[in-house]
mmCIF file of C-alpha atoms in Angstrom:
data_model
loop_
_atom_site.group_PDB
_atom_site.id
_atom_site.type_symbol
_atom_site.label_atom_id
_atom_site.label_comp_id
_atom_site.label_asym_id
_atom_site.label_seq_id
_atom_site.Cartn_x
_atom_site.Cartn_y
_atom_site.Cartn_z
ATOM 1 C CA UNK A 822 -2.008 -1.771 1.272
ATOM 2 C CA UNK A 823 -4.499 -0.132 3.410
ATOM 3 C CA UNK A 824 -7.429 -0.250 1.099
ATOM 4 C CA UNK A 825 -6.160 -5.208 0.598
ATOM 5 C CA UNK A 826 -5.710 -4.975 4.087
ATOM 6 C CA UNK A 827 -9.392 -3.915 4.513
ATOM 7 C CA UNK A 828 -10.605 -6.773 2.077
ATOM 8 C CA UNK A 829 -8.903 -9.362 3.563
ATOM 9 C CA UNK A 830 -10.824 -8.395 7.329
ATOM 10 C CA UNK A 831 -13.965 -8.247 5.683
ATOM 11 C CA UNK A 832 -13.716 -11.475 4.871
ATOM 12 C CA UNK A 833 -13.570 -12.382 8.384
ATOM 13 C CA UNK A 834 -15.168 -11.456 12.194
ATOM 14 C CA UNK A 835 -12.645 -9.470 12.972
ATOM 15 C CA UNK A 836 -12.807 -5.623 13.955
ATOM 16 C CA UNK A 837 -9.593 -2.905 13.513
ATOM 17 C CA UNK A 838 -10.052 0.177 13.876
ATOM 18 C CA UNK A 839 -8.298 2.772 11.800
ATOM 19 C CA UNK A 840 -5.693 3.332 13.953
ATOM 20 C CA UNK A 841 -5.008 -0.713 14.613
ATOM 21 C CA UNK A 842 -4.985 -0.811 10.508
ATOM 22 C CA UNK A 843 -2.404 1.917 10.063
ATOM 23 C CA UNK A 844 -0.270 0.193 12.633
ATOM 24 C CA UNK A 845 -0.536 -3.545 10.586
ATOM 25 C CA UNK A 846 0.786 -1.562 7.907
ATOM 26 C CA UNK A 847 2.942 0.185 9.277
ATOM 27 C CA UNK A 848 4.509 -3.069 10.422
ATOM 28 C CA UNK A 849 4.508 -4.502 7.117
ATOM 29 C CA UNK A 850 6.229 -1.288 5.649
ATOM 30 C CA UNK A 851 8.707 -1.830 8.787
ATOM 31 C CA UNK A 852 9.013 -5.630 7.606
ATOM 32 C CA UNK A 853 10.054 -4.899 4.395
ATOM 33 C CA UNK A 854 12.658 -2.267 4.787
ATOM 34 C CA UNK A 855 14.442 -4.122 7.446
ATOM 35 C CA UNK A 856 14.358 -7.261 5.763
ATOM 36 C CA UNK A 857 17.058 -6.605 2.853
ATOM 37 C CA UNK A 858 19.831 -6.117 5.692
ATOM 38 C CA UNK A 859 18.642 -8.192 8.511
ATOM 39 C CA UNK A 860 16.788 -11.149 6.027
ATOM 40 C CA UNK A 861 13.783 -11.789 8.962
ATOM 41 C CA UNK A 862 11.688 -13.265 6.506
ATOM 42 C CA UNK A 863 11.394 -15.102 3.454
ATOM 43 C CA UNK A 864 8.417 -13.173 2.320
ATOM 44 C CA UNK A 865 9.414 -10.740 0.215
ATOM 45 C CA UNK A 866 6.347 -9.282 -1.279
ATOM 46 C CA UNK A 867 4.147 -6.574 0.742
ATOM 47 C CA UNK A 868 1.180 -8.305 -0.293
ATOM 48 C CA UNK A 869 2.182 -11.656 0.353
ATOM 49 C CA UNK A 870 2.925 -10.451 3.682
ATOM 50 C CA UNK A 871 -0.462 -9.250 4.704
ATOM 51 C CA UNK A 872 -1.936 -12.173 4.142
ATOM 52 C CA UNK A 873 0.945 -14.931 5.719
ATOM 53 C CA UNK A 874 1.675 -12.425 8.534
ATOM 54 C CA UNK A 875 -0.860 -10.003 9.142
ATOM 55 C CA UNK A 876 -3.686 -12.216 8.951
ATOM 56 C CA UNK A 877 -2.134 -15.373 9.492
ATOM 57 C CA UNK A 878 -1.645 -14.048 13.093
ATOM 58 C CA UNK A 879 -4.805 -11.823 13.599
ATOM 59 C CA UNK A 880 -6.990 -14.660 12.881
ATOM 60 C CA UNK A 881 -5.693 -16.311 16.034
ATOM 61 C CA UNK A 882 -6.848 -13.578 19.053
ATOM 62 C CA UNK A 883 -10.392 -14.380 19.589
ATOM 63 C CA UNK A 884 -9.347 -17.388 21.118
ATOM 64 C CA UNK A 885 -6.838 -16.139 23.317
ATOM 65 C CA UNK A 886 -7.733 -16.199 27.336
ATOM 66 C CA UNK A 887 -6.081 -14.000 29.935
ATOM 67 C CA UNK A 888 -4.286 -10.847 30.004
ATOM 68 C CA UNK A 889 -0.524 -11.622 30.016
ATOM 69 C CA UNK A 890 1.096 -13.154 26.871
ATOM 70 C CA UNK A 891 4.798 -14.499 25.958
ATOM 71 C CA UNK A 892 5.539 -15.473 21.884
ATOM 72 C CA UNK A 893 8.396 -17.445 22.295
ATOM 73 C CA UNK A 894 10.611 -17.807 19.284
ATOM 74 C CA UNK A 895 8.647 -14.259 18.160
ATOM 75 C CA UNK A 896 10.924 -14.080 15.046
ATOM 76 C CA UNK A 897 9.709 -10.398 13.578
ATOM 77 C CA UNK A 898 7.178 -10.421 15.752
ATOM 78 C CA UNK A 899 5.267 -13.522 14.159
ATOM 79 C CA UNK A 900 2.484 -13.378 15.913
ATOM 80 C CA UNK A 901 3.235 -11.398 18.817
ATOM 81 C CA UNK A 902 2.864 -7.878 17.094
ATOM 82 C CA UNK A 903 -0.301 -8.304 15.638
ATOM 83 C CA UNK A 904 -1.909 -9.846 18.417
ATOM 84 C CA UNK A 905 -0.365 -6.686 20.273
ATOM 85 C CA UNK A 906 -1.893 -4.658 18.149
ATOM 86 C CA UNK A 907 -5.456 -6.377 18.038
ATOM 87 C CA UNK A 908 -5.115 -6.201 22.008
ATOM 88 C CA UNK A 909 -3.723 -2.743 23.104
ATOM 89 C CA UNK A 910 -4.712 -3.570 26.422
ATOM 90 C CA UNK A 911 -3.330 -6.911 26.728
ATOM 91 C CA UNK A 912 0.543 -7.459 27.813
ATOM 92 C CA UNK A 913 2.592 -9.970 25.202
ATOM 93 C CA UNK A 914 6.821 -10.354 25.902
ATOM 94 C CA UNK A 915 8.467 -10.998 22.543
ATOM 95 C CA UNK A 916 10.774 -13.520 23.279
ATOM 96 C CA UNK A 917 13.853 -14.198 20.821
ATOM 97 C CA UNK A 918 17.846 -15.891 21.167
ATOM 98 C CA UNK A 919 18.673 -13.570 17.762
ATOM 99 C CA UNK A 920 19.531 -9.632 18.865
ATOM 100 C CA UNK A 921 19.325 -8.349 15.270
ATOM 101 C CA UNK A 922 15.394 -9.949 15.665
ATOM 102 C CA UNK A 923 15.272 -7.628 19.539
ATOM 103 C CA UNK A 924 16.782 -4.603 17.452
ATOM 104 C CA UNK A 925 14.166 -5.200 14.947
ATOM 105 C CA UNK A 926 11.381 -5.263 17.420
ATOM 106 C CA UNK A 927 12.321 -2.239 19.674
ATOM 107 C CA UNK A 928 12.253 -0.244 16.460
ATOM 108 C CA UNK A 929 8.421 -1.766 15.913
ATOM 109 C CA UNK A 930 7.753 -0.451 19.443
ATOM 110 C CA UNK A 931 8.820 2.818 18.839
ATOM 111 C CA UNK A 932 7.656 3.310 16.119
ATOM 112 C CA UNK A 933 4.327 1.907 16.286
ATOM 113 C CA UNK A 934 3.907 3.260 19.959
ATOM 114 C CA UNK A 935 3.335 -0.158 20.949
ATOM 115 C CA UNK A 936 3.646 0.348 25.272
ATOM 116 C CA UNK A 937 2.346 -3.419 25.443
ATOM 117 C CA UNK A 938 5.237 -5.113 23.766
ATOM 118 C CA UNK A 939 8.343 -6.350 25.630
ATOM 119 C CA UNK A 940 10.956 -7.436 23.333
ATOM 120 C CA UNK A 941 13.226 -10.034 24.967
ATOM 121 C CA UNK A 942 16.164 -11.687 23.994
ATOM 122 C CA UNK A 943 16.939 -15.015 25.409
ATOM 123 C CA UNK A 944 16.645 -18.444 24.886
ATOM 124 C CA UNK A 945 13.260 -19.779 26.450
ATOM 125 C CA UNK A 946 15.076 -22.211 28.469
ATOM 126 C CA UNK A 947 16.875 -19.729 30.484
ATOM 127 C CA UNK A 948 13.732 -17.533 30.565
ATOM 128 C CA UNK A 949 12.634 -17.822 34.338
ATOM 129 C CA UNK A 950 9.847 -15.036 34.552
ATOM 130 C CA UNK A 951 9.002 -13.581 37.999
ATOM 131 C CA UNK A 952 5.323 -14.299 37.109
ATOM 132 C CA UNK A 953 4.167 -17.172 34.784
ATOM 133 C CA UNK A 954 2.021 -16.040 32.182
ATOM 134 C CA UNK A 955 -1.302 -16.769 31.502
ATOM 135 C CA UNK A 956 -0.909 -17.531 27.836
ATOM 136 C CA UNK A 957 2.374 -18.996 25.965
ATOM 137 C CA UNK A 958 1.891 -18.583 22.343
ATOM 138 C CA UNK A 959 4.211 -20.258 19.859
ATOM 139 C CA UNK A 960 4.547 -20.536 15.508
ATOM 140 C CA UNK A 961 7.632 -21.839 14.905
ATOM 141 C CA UNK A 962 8.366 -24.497 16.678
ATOM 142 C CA UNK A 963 9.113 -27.500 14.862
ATOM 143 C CA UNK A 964 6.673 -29.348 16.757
ATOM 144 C CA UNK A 965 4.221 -28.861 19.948
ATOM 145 C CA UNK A 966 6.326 -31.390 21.741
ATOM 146 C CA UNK A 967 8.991 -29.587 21.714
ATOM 147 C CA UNK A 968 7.060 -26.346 22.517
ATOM 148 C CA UNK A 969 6.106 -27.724 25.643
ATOM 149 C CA UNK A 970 9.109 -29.274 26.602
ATOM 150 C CA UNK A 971 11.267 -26.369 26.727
ATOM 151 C CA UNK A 972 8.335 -23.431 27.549
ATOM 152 C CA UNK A 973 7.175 -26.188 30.064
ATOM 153 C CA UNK A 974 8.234 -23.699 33.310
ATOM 154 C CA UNK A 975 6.406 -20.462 31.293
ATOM 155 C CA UNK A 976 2.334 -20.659 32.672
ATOM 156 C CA UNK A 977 1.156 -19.300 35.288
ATOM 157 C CA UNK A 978 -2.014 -20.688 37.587
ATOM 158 C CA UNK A 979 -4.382 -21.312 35.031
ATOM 159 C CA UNK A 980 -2.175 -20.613 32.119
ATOM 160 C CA UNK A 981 -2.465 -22.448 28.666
ATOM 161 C CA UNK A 982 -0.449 -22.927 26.081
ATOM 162 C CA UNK A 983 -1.718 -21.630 22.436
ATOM 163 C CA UNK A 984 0.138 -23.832 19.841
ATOM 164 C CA UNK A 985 -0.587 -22.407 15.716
ATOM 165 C CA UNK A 986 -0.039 -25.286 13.250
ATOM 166 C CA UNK A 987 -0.417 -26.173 9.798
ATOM 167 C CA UNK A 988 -2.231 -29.141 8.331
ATOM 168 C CA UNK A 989 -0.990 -32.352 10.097
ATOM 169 C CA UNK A 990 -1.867 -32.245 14.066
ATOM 170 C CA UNK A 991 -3.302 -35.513 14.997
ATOM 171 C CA UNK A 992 0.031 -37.172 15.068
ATOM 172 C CA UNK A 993 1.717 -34.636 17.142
ATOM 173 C CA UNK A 994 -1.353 -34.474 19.289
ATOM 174 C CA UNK A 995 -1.260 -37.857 19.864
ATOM 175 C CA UNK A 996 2.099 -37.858 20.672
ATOM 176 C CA UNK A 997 1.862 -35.394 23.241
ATOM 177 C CA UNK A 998 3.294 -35.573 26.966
ATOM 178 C CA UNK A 999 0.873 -36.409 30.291
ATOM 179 C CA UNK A 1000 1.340 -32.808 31.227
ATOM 180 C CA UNK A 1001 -1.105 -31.797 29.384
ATOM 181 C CA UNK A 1002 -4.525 -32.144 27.961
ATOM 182 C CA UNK A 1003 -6.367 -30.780 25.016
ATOM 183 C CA UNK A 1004 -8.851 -28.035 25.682
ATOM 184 C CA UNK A 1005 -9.696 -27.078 22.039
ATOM 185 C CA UNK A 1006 -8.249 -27.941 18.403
ATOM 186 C CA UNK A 1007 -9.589 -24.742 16.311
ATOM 187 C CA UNK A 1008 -9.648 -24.632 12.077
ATOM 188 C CA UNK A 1009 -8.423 -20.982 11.305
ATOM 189 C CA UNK A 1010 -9.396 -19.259 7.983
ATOM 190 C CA UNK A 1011 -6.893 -17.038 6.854
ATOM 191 C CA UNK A 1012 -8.186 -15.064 3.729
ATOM 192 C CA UNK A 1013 -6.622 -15.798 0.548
ATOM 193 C CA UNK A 1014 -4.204 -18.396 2.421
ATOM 194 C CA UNK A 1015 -4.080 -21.448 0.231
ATOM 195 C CA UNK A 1016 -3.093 -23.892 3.114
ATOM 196 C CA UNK A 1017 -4.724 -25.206 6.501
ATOM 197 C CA UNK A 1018 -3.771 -23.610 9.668
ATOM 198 C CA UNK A 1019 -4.942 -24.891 13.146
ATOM 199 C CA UNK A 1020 -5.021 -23.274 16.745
ATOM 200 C CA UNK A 1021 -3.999 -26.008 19.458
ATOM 201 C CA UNK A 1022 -5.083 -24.631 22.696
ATOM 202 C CA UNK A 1023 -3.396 -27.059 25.888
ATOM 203 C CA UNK A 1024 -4.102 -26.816 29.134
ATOM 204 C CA UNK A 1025 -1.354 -27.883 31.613
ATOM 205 C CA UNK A 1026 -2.769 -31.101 33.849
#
């Protein structure tokens, strides 16, 4: 895994180094035993999961601004752990409603010896941080609408919201509440990922 986990990277600009690689796997290995009992994700194959995981998330942190981070509805830690990973010095809460999701994710930490990871189960609407943060990241929201209007209370002063879709964003964009404004709409290339992905960076008005 180590050796396909190196190809994929190459085909990008991103930069691991060894440790940050044997933690990606790790978390993959982690993935996969937990997932018979606890079924976090429908990806079943190691493989697969480098590539709709691993890099599916990595390819979002050179656009991420600021220092402290909350991925609401983290799942596994979808993208939350990787980006945790990429950024060891960078702060990201792990938020999830699902404790067998929190179990999962304190084992991650652990094991990993990830100090920058805080996960945190709640529901985001009754998540009323002392500090707002300067980045809210989401993946699997149904749609950025309803991102915003329930992680609405989440930024801090000068905080932005960091919303990863698929293929079809104009509508929602166009759809989207005064509150905010569009700072950037940014094409990802995931390696090996047959399907468009898109970075949807808002900036509260």
């Amino acid at each position: 895994m180590l050796e396909k986990l190196r190809a994929l990277l190459a085909e990008t600009t991103l930069s691991l180094s060894e440790q940050q690689l044997q933690q990606c796997v790790s978390y993959v290995q982690l993935l996969d035993k937990w997932n018979s009992a606890y079924n976090l994700t429908s990806v079943r194959d190691r493989n697969e999961m480098l590539i709709k995981h691993v890099m599916d998330s990595l390819v979002v942190a050179p656009y991420l601004t600021g220092e402290r981070f909350i991925d609401v509805g983290t799942g596994p830690g979808l993208p939350g752990v990787l980006l945790a990973i990429y950024y060891p010095q960078k702060q990201f809460t792990l938020l999830d409603s699902l404790g067998k999701r929190i179990r999962f994710l304190n084992q991650v930490k652990l094991q990993l010896k990830l100090d920058n990871i805080y996960p945190l189960q709640s529901r985001v609407e009754d998540h009323q941080p002392e500090q707002g943060y300067d980045g809210v990241i989401s993946r699997a929201f149904a749609s950025i609408n309803d991102m915003l209007s329930w992680c609405r209370h989440l930024p801090g002063t000068n905080g932005r919201f960091f919303a990863m879709k698929g293929a079809a964003v104009q509508e929602e964009i166009a759809a989207l509440p005064d509150f905010v404004k569009v700072a950037a709409v940014q094409p990802l290339a995931v390696p090996q990922l047959q399907a468009q992905r898109h970075l949807v960076i808002l900036d509260p008005c």
